PDB file of C-alpha atoms in Angstrom:
ATOM      1  CA  UNK A 759       0.468  -0.305   1.711  1.00  0.00           C
ATOM      2  CA  UNK A 760       2.644   1.052   4.532  1.00  0.00           C
ATOM      3  CA  UNK A 761       1.444   1.236   8.143  1.00  0.00           C
ATOM      4  CA  UNK A 762       1.685   5.033   8.066  1.00  0.00           C
ATOM      5  CA  UNK A 763      -0.634   5.210   5.063  1.00  0.00           C
ATOM      6  CA  UNK A 764      -3.121   2.888   6.733  1.00  0.00           C
ATOM      7  CA  UNK A 765      -3.103   5.018   9.888  1.00  0.00           C
ATOM      8  CA  UNK A 766      -3.665   8.106   7.761  1.00  0.00           C
ATOM      9  CA  UNK A 767      -6.690   6.540   6.087  1.00  0.00           C
ATOM     10  CA  UNK A 768      -8.107   5.424   9.440  1.00  0.00           C
ATOM     11  CA  UNK A 769      -7.594   8.916  10.835  1.00  0.00           C
ATOM     12  CA  UNK A 770      -9.451  10.383   7.855  1.00  0.00           C
ATOM     13  CA  UNK A 771     -12.341   7.943   8.297  1.00  0.00           C
ATOM     14  CA  UNK A 772     -12.600   8.801  11.997  1.00  0.00           C
ATOM     15  CA  UNK A 773     -12.637  12.506  11.164  1.00  0.00           C
ATOM     16  CA  UNK A 774     -15.379  12.023   8.587  1.00  0.00           C
ATOM     17  CA  UNK A 775     -17.401   9.835  10.958  1.00  0.00           C
ATOM     18  CA  UNK A 776     -17.309  12.314  13.838  1.00  0.00           C
ATOM     19  CA  UNK A 777     -18.061  15.290  11.583  1.00  0.00           C
ATOM     20  CA  UNK A 778     -21.008  13.462   9.994  1.00  0.00           C
ATOM     21  CA  UNK A 779     -22.322  12.518  13.458  1.00  0.00           C
ATOM     22  CA  UNK A 780     -22.048  16.152  14.544  1.00  0.00           C
ATOM     23  CA  UNK A 781     -23.809  17.295  11.363  1.00  0.00           C
ATOM     24  CA  UNK A 782     -26.679  14.883  12.008  1.00  0.00           C
ATOM     25  CA  UNK A 783     -26.934  16.118  15.580  1.00  0.00           C
ATOM     26  CA  UNK A 784     -26.895  19.725  14.383  1.00  0.00           C
ATOM     27  CA  UNK A 785     -29.752  19.047  11.964  1.00  0.00           C
ATOM     28  CA  UNK A 786     -31.792  17.373  14.702  1.00  0.00           C
ATOM     29  CA  UNK A 787     -31.141  20.221  17.130  1.00  0.00           C
ATOM     30  CA  UNK A 788     -31.894  22.918  14.581  1.00  0.00           C
ATOM     31  CA  UNK A 789     -35.259  21.390  13.675  1.00  0.00           C
ATOM     32  CA  UNK A 790     -36.226  20.572  17.258  1.00  0.00           C
ATOM     33  CA  UNK A 791     -39.126  22.256  19.000  1.00  0.00           C
ATOM     34  CA  UNK A 792     -38.493  20.607  22.368  1.00  0.00           C
ATOM     35  CA  UNK A 793     -35.008  21.338  23.680  1.00  0.00           C
ATOM     36  CA  UNK A 794     -35.140  19.055  26.727  1.00  0.00           C
ATOM     37  CA  UNK A 795     -36.450  16.112  24.750  1.00  0.00           C
ATOM     38  CA  UNK A 796     -33.841  16.604  22.045  1.00  0.00           C
ATOM     39  CA  UNK A 797     -30.989  16.764  24.548  1.00  0.00           C
ATOM     40  CA  UNK A 798     -32.281  13.706  26.393  1.00  0.00           C
ATOM     41  CA  UNK A 799     -32.656  11.655  23.226  1.00  0.00           C
ATOM     42  CA  UNK A 800     -29.253  12.747  21.940  1.00  0.00           C
ATOM     43  CA  UNK A 801     -27.597  11.796  25.219  1.00  0.00           C
ATOM     44  CA  UNK A 802     -29.374   8.422  25.253  1.00  0.00           C
ATOM     45  CA  UNK A 803     -28.303   7.780  21.670  1.00  0.00           C
ATOM     46  CA  UNK A 804     -24.696   8.626  22.484  1.00  0.00           C
ATOM     47  CA  UNK A 805     -24.748   6.356  25.531  1.00  0.00           C
ATOM     48  CA  UNK A 806     -26.285   3.540  23.482  1.00  0.00           C
ATOM     49  CA  UNK A 807     -23.519   3.807  20.874  1.00  0.00           C
ATOM     50  CA  UNK A 808     -20.803   3.678  23.539  1.00  0.00           C
ATOM     51  CA  UNK A 809     -22.395   0.694  25.301  1.00  0.00           C
ATOM     52  CA  UNK A 810     -22.988  -1.176  22.048  1.00  0.00           C
ATOM     53  CA  UNK A 811     -19.361  -0.836  20.967  1.00  0.00           C
ATOM     54  CA  UNK A 812     -18.073  -1.685  24.444  1.00  0.00           C
ATOM     55  CA  UNK A 813     -20.214  -4.800  24.807  1.00  0.00           C
ATOM     56  CA  UNK A 814     -19.585  -5.851  21.222  1.00  0.00           C
ATOM     57  CA  UNK A 815     -15.812  -5.812  21.638  1.00  0.00           C
ATOM     58  CA  UNK A 816     -15.581  -7.500  25.050  1.00  0.00           C
ATOM     59  CA  UNK A 817     -15.032 -10.993  23.581  1.00  0.00           C
ATOM     60  CA  UNK A 818     -12.104  -9.675  21.536  1.00  0.00           C
ATOM     61  CA  UNK A 819     -10.747  -7.811  24.554  1.00  0.00           C
ATOM     62  CA  UNK A 820     -10.840 -10.997  26.622  1.00  0.00           C
ATOM     63  CA  UNK A 821      -8.537 -12.634  24.073  1.00  0.00           C
ATOM     64  CA  UNK A 822      -6.252  -9.791  23.053  1.00  0.00           C
ATOM     65  CA  UNK A 823      -6.295  -7.256  25.875  1.00  0.00           C
ATOM     66  CA  UNK A 824      -8.239  -4.229  27.141  1.00  0.00           C
ATOM     67  CA  UNK A 825      -6.853  -1.986  24.414  1.00  0.00           C
ATOM     68  CA  UNK A 826      -9.629  -3.329  22.169  1.00  0.00           C
ATOM     69  CA  UNK A 827     -12.388  -1.979  24.409  1.00  0.00           C
ATOM     70  CA  UNK A 828     -10.406   1.213  24.935  1.00  0.00           C
ATOM     71  CA  UNK A 829     -10.443   1.907  21.212  1.00  0.00           C
ATOM     72  CA  UNK A 830     -14.117   0.967  20.999  1.00  0.00           C
ATOM     73  CA  UNK A 831     -14.971   3.402  23.792  1.00  0.00           C
ATOM     74  CA  UNK A 832     -13.022   6.193  22.112  1.00  0.00           C
ATOM     75  CA  UNK A 833     -14.806   5.525  18.825  1.00  0.00           C
ATOM     76  CA  UNK A 834     -18.182   5.362  20.583  1.00  0.00           C
ATOM     77  CA  UNK A 835     -17.459   8.614  22.375  1.00  0.00           C
ATOM     78  CA  UNK A 836     -16.559  10.197  19.057  1.00  0.00           C
ATOM     79  CA  UNK A 837     -19.795   9.178  17.342  1.00  0.00           C
ATOM     80  CA  UNK A 838     -22.140   9.567  20.307  1.00  0.00           C
ATOM     81  CA  UNK A 839     -20.439  12.696  21.560  1.00  0.00           C
ATOM     82  CA  UNK A 840     -20.480  14.148  18.064  1.00  0.00           C
ATOM     83  CA  UNK A 841     -24.254  13.762  17.891  1.00  0.00           C
ATOM     84  CA  UNK A 842     -24.722  15.380  21.315  1.00  0.00           C
ATOM     85  CA  UNK A 843     -22.358  18.240  20.510  1.00  0.00           C
ATOM     86  CA  UNK A 844     -24.035  18.779  17.149  1.00  0.00           C
ATOM     87  CA  UNK A 845     -27.474  18.826  18.763  1.00  0.00           C
ATOM     88  CA  UNK A 846     -26.339  21.454  21.264  1.00  0.00           C
ATOM     89  CA  UNK A 847     -24.910  23.587  18.483  1.00  0.00           C
ATOM     90  CA  UNK A 848     -28.095  23.172  16.429  1.00  0.00           C
ATOM     91  CA  UNK A 849     -30.287  24.206  19.348  1.00  0.00           C
ATOM     92  CA  UNK A 850     -28.105  27.239  20.027  1.00  0.00           C
ATOM     93  CA  UNK A 851     -28.142  28.249  16.366  1.00  0.00           C
ATOM     94  CA  UNK A 852     -31.924  27.882  16.162  1.00  0.00           C
ATOM     95  CA  UNK A 853     -32.463  30.136  19.166  1.00  0.00           C
ATOM     96  CA  UNK A 854     -29.959  32.789  18.141  1.00  0.00           C
ATOM     97  CA  UNK A 855     -31.602  36.085  17.253  1.00  0.00           C
ATOM     98  CA  UNK A 856     -30.126  38.307  14.620  1.00  0.00           C
ATOM     99  CA  UNK A 857     -27.796  37.603  11.736  1.00  0.00           C
ATOM    100  CA  UNK A 858     -24.635  38.405  13.656  1.00  0.00           C
ATOM    101  CA  UNK A 859     -25.520  36.043  16.495  1.00  0.00           C
ATOM    102  CA  UNK A 860     -26.276  33.246  14.072  1.00  0.00           C
ATOM    103  CA  UNK A 861     -22.947  33.734  12.294  1.00  0.00           C
ATOM    104  CA  UNK A 862     -21.152  33.820  15.646  1.00  0.00           C
ATOM    105  CA  UNK A 863     -22.873  30.639  16.802  1.00  0.00           C
ATOM    106  CA  UNK A 864     -22.056  28.929  13.522  1.00  0.00           C
ATOM    107  CA  UNK A 865     -18.354  29.787  13.854  1.00  0.00           C
ATOM    108  CA  UNK A 866     -18.259  28.620  17.472  1.00  0.00           C
ATOM    109  CA  UNK A 867     -19.999  25.386  16.465  1.00  0.00           C
ATOM    110  CA  UNK A 868     -17.456  24.705  13.732  1.00  0.00           C
ATOM    111  CA  UNK A 869     -14.540  25.332  16.098  1.00  0.00           C
ATOM    112  CA  UNK A 870     -16.016  23.096  18.807  1.00  0.00           C
ATOM    113  CA  UNK A 871     -16.640  20.255  16.358  1.00  0.00           C
ATOM    114  CA  UNK A 872     -13.131  20.523  14.906  1.00  0.00           C
ATOM    115  CA  UNK A 873     -11.498  20.540  18.350  1.00  0.00           C
ATOM    116  CA  UNK A 874     -13.615  17.596  19.496  1.00  0.00           C
ATOM    117  CA  UNK A 875     -12.856  15.667  16.304  1.00  0.00           C
ATOM    118  CA  UNK A 876      -9.124  16.304  16.614  1.00  0.00           C
ATOM    119  CA  UNK A 877      -9.161  15.057  20.207  1.00  0.00           C
ATOM    120  CA  UNK A 878     -10.991  11.849  19.308  1.00  0.00           C
ATOM    121  CA  UNK A 879      -8.729  11.228  16.321  1.00  0.00           C
ATOM    122  CA  UNK A 880      -5.594  11.746  18.400  1.00  0.00           C
ATOM    123  CA  UNK A 881      -6.792   9.513  21.240  1.00  0.00           C
ATOM    124  CA  UNK A 882      -7.711   6.727  18.817  1.00  0.00           C
ATOM    125  CA  UNK A 883      -4.524   6.783  16.754  1.00  0.00           C
ATOM    126  CA  UNK A 884      -2.298   7.137  19.804  1.00  0.00           C
ATOM    127  CA  UNK A 885      -2.801   3.509  20.753  1.00  0.00           C
ATOM    128  CA  UNK A 886      -3.620   2.077  17.371  1.00  0.00           C
ATOM    129  CA  UNK A 887       0.012   1.138  16.904  1.00  0.00           C
ATOM    130  CA  UNK A 888      -0.378  -1.239  19.851  1.00  0.00           C
ATOM    131  CA  UNK A 889      -3.182  -2.957  17.964  1.00  0.00           C
ATOM    132  CA  UNK A 890      -0.805  -3.368  15.034  1.00  0.00           C
ATOM    133  CA  UNK A 891       1.606  -5.191  17.351  1.00  0.00           C
ATOM    134  CA  UNK A 892      -1.219  -7.384  18.627  1.00  0.00           C
ATOM    135  CA  UNK A 893      -2.180  -8.281  15.081  1.00  0.00           C
ATOM    136  CA  UNK A 894       1.421  -9.146  14.276  1.00  0.00           C
ATOM    137  CA  UNK A 895       1.372 -11.496  17.243  1.00  0.00           C
ATOM    138  CA  UNK A 896      -1.907 -13.275  16.455  1.00  0.00           C
ATOM    139  CA  UNK A 897      -1.835 -13.256  12.660  1.00  0.00           C
ATOM    140  CA  UNK A 898      -0.374 -16.413  11.144  1.00  0.00           C
ATOM    141  CA  UNK A 899       2.816 -15.637   9.224  1.00  0.00           C
ATOM    142  CA  UNK A 900       2.819 -16.096   5.495  1.00  0.00           C
ATOM    143  CA  UNK A 901       4.653 -19.091   4.136  1.00  0.00           C
ATOM    144  CA  UNK A 902       7.369 -16.891   2.643  1.00  0.00           C
ATOM    145  CA  UNK A 903       7.855 -14.902   5.847  1.00  0.00           C
ATOM    146  CA  UNK A 904       7.963 -18.008   8.001  1.00  0.00           C
ATOM    147  CA  UNK A 905      10.472 -19.669   5.701  1.00  0.00           C
ATOM    148  CA  UNK A 906      12.671 -16.585   5.657  1.00  0.00           C
ATOM    149  CA  UNK A 907      12.680 -16.277   9.462  1.00  0.00           C
ATOM    150  CA  UNK A 908      13.417 -19.986   9.842  1.00  0.00           C
ATOM    151  CA  UNK A 909      16.419 -19.639   7.553  1.00  0.00           C
ATOM    152  CA  UNK A 910      17.841 -16.402   8.977  1.00  0.00           C
ATOM    153  CA  UNK A 911      17.285 -16.998  12.706  1.00  0.00           C
ATOM    154  CA  UNK A 912      20.097 -19.596  12.965  1.00  0.00           C
ATOM    155  CA  UNK A 913      22.392 -17.186  11.117  1.00  0.00           C
ATOM    156  CA  UNK A 914      21.650 -14.493  13.705  1.00  0.00           C
ATOM    157  CA  UNK A 915      22.413 -16.905  16.526  1.00  0.00           C
ATOM    158  CA  UNK A 916      25.685 -18.016  14.927  1.00  0.00           C
ATOM    159  CA  UNK A 917      26.728 -14.373  14.610  1.00  0.00           C
ATOM    160  CA  UNK A 918      26.038 -13.939  18.324  1.00  0.00           C
ATOM    161  CA  UNK A 919      28.088 -17.052  19.129  1.00  0.00           C
ATOM    162  CA  UNK A 920      31.082 -15.666  17.249  1.00  0.00           C
ATOM    163  CA  UNK A 921      30.818 -12.453  19.266  1.00  0.00           C
ATOM    164  CA  UNK A 922      30.512 -14.349  22.557  1.00  0.00           C
ATOM    165  CA  UNK A 923      33.441 -16.596  21.684  1.00  0.00           C
ATOM    166  CA  UNK A 924      35.668 -13.618  20.848  1.00  0.00           C
ATOM    167  CA  UNK A 925      34.571 -11.917  24.062  1.00  0.00           C
ATOM    168  CA  UNK A 926      35.438 -15.023  26.085  1.00  0.00           C
ATOM    169  CA  UNK A 927      38.864 -15.195  24.470  1.00  0.00           C
ATOM    170  CA  UNK A 928      39.498 -11.533  25.298  1.00  0.00           C
ATOM    171  CA  UNK A 929      38.169 -11.634  28.857  1.00  0.00           C
ATOM    172  CA  UNK A 930      38.658 -15.301  29.739  1.00  0.00           C
ATOM    173  CA  UNK A 931      34.955 -15.547  30.651  1.00  0.00           C
ATOM    174  CA  UNK A 932      31.459 -15.258  29.277  1.00  0.00           C
ATOM    175  CA  UNK A 933      29.880 -11.796  29.538  1.00  0.00           C
ATOM    176  CA  UNK A 934      27.669 -10.941  32.518  1.00  0.00           C
ATOM    177  CA  UNK A 935      23.928 -11.314  32.031  1.00  0.00           C
ATOM    178  CA  UNK A 936      22.965  -7.741  32.888  1.00  0.00           C
ATOM    179  CA  UNK A 937      22.770  -5.556  29.789  1.00  0.00           C
ATOM    180  CA  UNK A 938      24.384  -8.133  27.529  1.00  0.00           C
ATOM    181  CA  UNK A 939      22.943  -6.588  24.364  1.00  0.00           C
ATOM    182  CA  UNK A 940      24.344  -3.207  25.418  1.00  0.00           C
ATOM    183  CA  UNK A 941      27.799  -4.567  26.242  1.00  0.00           C
ATOM    184  CA  UNK A 942      30.039  -2.768  23.770  1.00  0.00           C
ATOM    185  CA  UNK A 943      32.519  -5.637  23.822  1.00  0.00           C
ATOM    186  CA  UNK A 944      29.712  -7.776  22.383  1.00  0.00           C
ATOM    187  CA  UNK A 945      28.083  -5.144  20.172  1.00  0.00           C
ATOM    188  CA  UNK A 946      31.386  -4.333  18.466  1.00  0.00           C
ATOM    189  CA  UNK A 947      31.805  -7.976  17.486  1.00  0.00           C
ATOM    190  CA  UNK A 948      28.316  -8.503  16.028  1.00  0.00           C
ATOM    191  CA  UNK A 949      28.186  -7.746  12.267  1.00  0.00           C
ATOM    192  CA  UNK A 950      24.701  -6.251  12.236  1.00  0.00           C
ATOM    193  CA  UNK A 951      22.402  -4.857  14.904  1.00  0.00           C
ATOM    194  CA  UNK A 952      19.613  -6.969  13.384  1.00  0.00           C
ATOM    195  CA  UNK A 953      21.451 -10.073  14.627  1.00  0.00           C
ATOM    196  CA  UNK A 954      20.184  -9.260  18.131  1.00  0.00           C
ATOM    197  CA  UNK A 955      16.601  -9.607  16.854  1.00  0.00           C
ATOM    198  CA  UNK A 956      14.730 -12.801  16.041  1.00  0.00           C
ATOM    199  CA  UNK A 957      13.342 -12.210  12.524  1.00  0.00           C
ATOM    200  CA  UNK A 958      10.112 -14.012  13.387  1.00  0.00           C
ATOM    201  CA  UNK A 959       9.069 -11.259  15.820  1.00  0.00           C
ATOM    202  CA  UNK A 960      11.068  -8.226  14.720  1.00  0.00           C
ATOM    203  CA  UNK A 961      11.961  -6.224  11.643  1.00  0.00           C
ATOM    204  CA  UNK A 962      15.491  -5.838  12.989  1.00  0.00           C
ATOM    205  CA  UNK A 963      15.120  -2.172  13.921  1.00  0.00           C
ATOM    206  CA  UNK A 964      12.324  -2.096  16.503  1.00  0.00           C
ATOM    207  CA  UNK A 965      12.247  -2.697  20.269  1.00  0.00           C
ATOM    208  CA  UNK A 966      11.289  -6.372  19.958  1.00  0.00           C
ATOM    209  CA  UNK A 967      14.214  -8.772  20.276  1.00  0.00           C
ATOM    210  CA  UNK A 968      13.025 -12.290  21.098  1.00  0.00           C
ATOM    211  CA  UNK A 969      16.345 -13.783  22.268  1.00  0.00           C
ATOM    212  CA  UNK A 970      17.317 -14.613  25.848  1.00  0.00           C
ATOM    213  CA  UNK A 971      20.741 -15.331  27.345  1.00  0.00           C
ATOM    214  CA  UNK A 972      21.126 -18.280  29.716  1.00  0.00           C
ATOM    215  CA  UNK A 973      21.902 -16.591  33.032  1.00  0.00           C
ATOM    216  CA  UNK A 974      23.044 -19.875  34.576  1.00  0.00           C
ATOM    217  CA  UNK A 975      26.282 -19.715  32.595  1.00  0.00           C
ATOM    218  CA  UNK A 976      26.682 -15.926  32.415  1.00  0.00           C
ATOM    219  CA  UNK A 977      30.127 -14.863  33.585  1.00  0.00           C
ATOM    220  CA  UNK A 978      31.466 -18.424  33.546  1.00  0.00           C
ATOM    221  CA  UNK A 979      35.257 -18.542  33.356  1.00  0.00           C
ATOM    222  CA  UNK A 980      36.964 -19.986  30.311  1.00  0.00           C
ATOM    223  CA  UNK A 981      39.767 -21.279  32.510  1.00  0.00           C
ATOM    224  CA  UNK A 982      42.569 -22.777  30.487  1.00  0.00           C
ATOM    225  CA  UNK A 983      40.351 -23.204  27.438  1.00  0.00           C
ATOM    226  CA  UNK A 984      40.757 -21.136  24.279  1.00  0.00           C
ATOM    227  CA  UNK A 985      37.217 -21.504  22.917  1.00  0.00           C
ATOM    228  CA  UNK A 986      33.676 -21.939  24.172  1.00  0.00           C
ATOM    229  CA  UNK A 987      33.622 -25.233  22.293  1.00  0.00           C
ATOM    230  CA  UNK A 988      36.103 -26.651  24.779  1.00  0.00           C
ATOM    231  CA  UNK A 989      33.974 -26.002  27.852  1.00  0.00           C
ATOM    232  CA  UNK A 990      32.470 -28.977  29.638  1.00  0.00           C
ATOM    233  CA  UNK A 991      29.245 -30.282  28.074  1.00  0.00           C
ATOM    234  CA  UNK A 992      29.277 -27.392  25.589  1.00  0.00           C
ATOM    235  CA  UNK A 993      27.192 -29.278  23.011  1.00  0.00           C
ATOM    236  CA  UNK A 994      24.283 -29.596  25.461  1.00  0.00           C
ATOM    237  CA  UNK A 995      24.458 -26.249  27.263  1.00  0.00           C
ATOM    238  CA  UNK A 996      22.109 -23.539  25.918  1.00  0.00           C
ATOM    239  CA  UNK A 997      23.695 -20.136  25.435  1.00  0.00           C
ATOM    240  CA  UNK A 998      21.095 -17.996  23.607  1.00  0.00           C
ATOM    241  CA  UNK A 999      17.659 -19.061  22.423  1.00  0.00           C
ATOM    242  CA  UNK A1000      14.230 -18.030  21.190  1.00  0.00           C
ATOM    243  CA  UNK A1001      12.298 -16.473  24.054  1.00  0.00           C
ATOM    244  CA  UNK A1002       8.796 -15.270  24.830  1.00  0.00           C
ATOM    245  CA  UNK A1003      10.467 -12.291  26.499  1.00  0.00           C
ATOM    246  CA  UNK A1004      10.767  -9.789  23.652  1.00  0.00           C
ATOM    247  CA  UNK A1005      12.536  -7.148  25.742  1.00  0.00           C
ATOM    248  CA  UNK A1006      16.119  -6.118  25.193  1.00  0.00           C
ATOM    249  CA  UNK A1007      18.735  -7.897  27.346  1.00  0.00           C
ATOM    250  CA  UNK A1008      16.361 -10.745  28.258  1.00  0.00           C
ATOM    251  CA  UNK A1009      17.850 -13.424  30.507  1.00  0.00           C
ATOM    252  CA  UNK A1010      16.495 -16.452  32.338  1.00  0.00           C
ATOM    253  CA  UNK A1011      17.373 -20.034  33.195  1.00  0.00           C
ATOM    254  CA  UNK A1012      16.329 -21.451  29.832  1.00  0.00           C
ATOM    255  CA  UNK A1013      12.662 -21.243  30.817  1.00  0.00           C
ATOM    256  CA  UNK A1014      11.115 -18.980  28.174  1.00  0.00           C
ATOM    257  CA  UNK A1015      11.053 -21.017  24.966  1.00  0.00           C
ATOM    258  CA  UNK A1016       7.881 -20.111  23.017  1.00  0.00           C
ATOM    259  CA  UNK A1017       5.178 -22.786  23.051  1.00  0.00           C
ATOM    260  CA  UNK A1018       4.333 -23.743  20.374  1.00  0.00           C
ATOM    261  CA  UNK A1019       7.641 -23.134  18.687  1.00  0.00           C
ATOM    262  CA  UNK A1020       8.078 -19.832  16.916  1.00  0.00           C
ATOM    263  CA  UNK A1021       9.345 -21.274  13.620  1.00  0.00           C
ATOM    264  CA  UNK A1022       6.855 -23.776  12.222  1.00  0.00           C
ATOM    265  CA  UNK A1023       6.454 -25.332  15.655  1.00  0.00           C
ATOM    266  CA  UNK A1024      10.139 -25.345  16.618  1.00  0.00           C
ATOM    267  CA  UNK A1025      12.450 -22.990  18.500  1.00  0.00           C
ATOM    268  CA  UNK A1026      16.113 -22.387  17.810  1.00  0.00           C
ATOM    269  CA  UNK A1027      18.691 -22.809  20.550  1.00  0.00           C
ATOM    270  CA  UNK A1028      22.325 -21.748  20.275  1.00  0.00           C
ATOM    271  CA  UNK A1029      24.583 -24.022  22.311  1.00  0.00           C
ATOM    272  CA  UNK A1030      27.958 -23.260  23.862  1.00  0.00           C
ATOM    273  CA  UNK A1031      29.807 -25.204  21.187  1.00  0.00           C
ATOM    274  CA  UNK A1032      28.355 -22.943  18.482  1.00  0.00           C
ATOM    275  CA  UNK A1033      25.828 -25.247  16.867  1.00  0.00           C
ATOM    276  CA  UNK A1034      22.171 -24.220  16.551  1.00  0.00           C
ATOM    277  CA  UNK A1035      19.622 -26.851  17.464  1.00  0.00           C
ATOM    278  CA  UNK A1036      15.970 -27.000  16.445  1.00  0.00           C
ATOM    279  CA  UNK A1037      13.927 -27.778  19.556  1.00  0.00           C
ATOM    280  CA  UNK A1038      10.243 -28.672  19.644  1.00  0.00           C
ATOM    281  CA  UNK A1039       9.014 -27.458  23.051  1.00  0.00           C
ATOM    282  CA  UNK A1040       6.802 -29.802  25.043  1.00  0.00           C
TER     283      UNK A1040
END
């Protein structure tokens, strides 16, 4: 099932939940004989729902970020607020005199509930995609996915080395660190845009990249050499590598290797001479 379909189902469930809560509140308000008591109890119920969801999700939020409690609060507001809004509408409908007033109150109640429901649904789904990213980070990869990323990641790095080597031959130096993934002299030499993305953290088309360029050697002159392989200590000098920095154009001094390693406990490092090494970070 696609993410879009899942979000659609969740949105439908939220809509149903809020509408049902409002309907329950309406029934309570319509049958009430004590307006103040009904409003007080409805408000207390709504507050209890919000607090229960907030407190119940705090342990998860401590591990995976405040977005968890944010979503819980929105959901609690939808359910608790739906009951309160429904109770108000029920009380107003009960006290309306005359058929026309009752019909008018009913229409206003429906509009208010629909607007409130749409707002809650929008607020919840707006950040739900962030939760999807969190899940992708914390969920263990399947054996097939992990194997595929382990096999294709070195290929991506080798493609980047070819582009860097051609660039160095054209410009007699390595490219500057700033904006290296946007450097058209590099981009034009990389076979596929997906090669800029580590397959363990990206689908190849999103804004997650996962590779960093060693800024300590950025811009280094090729001198009299005709290939990066001929540079001093090329076999031991990192060029591009797996990085915890998932942003585009990431650079550092070879300090961001994921721990534990991203691919079955190891990280891949592309060296200046073009070979890809499997490194187990300490």
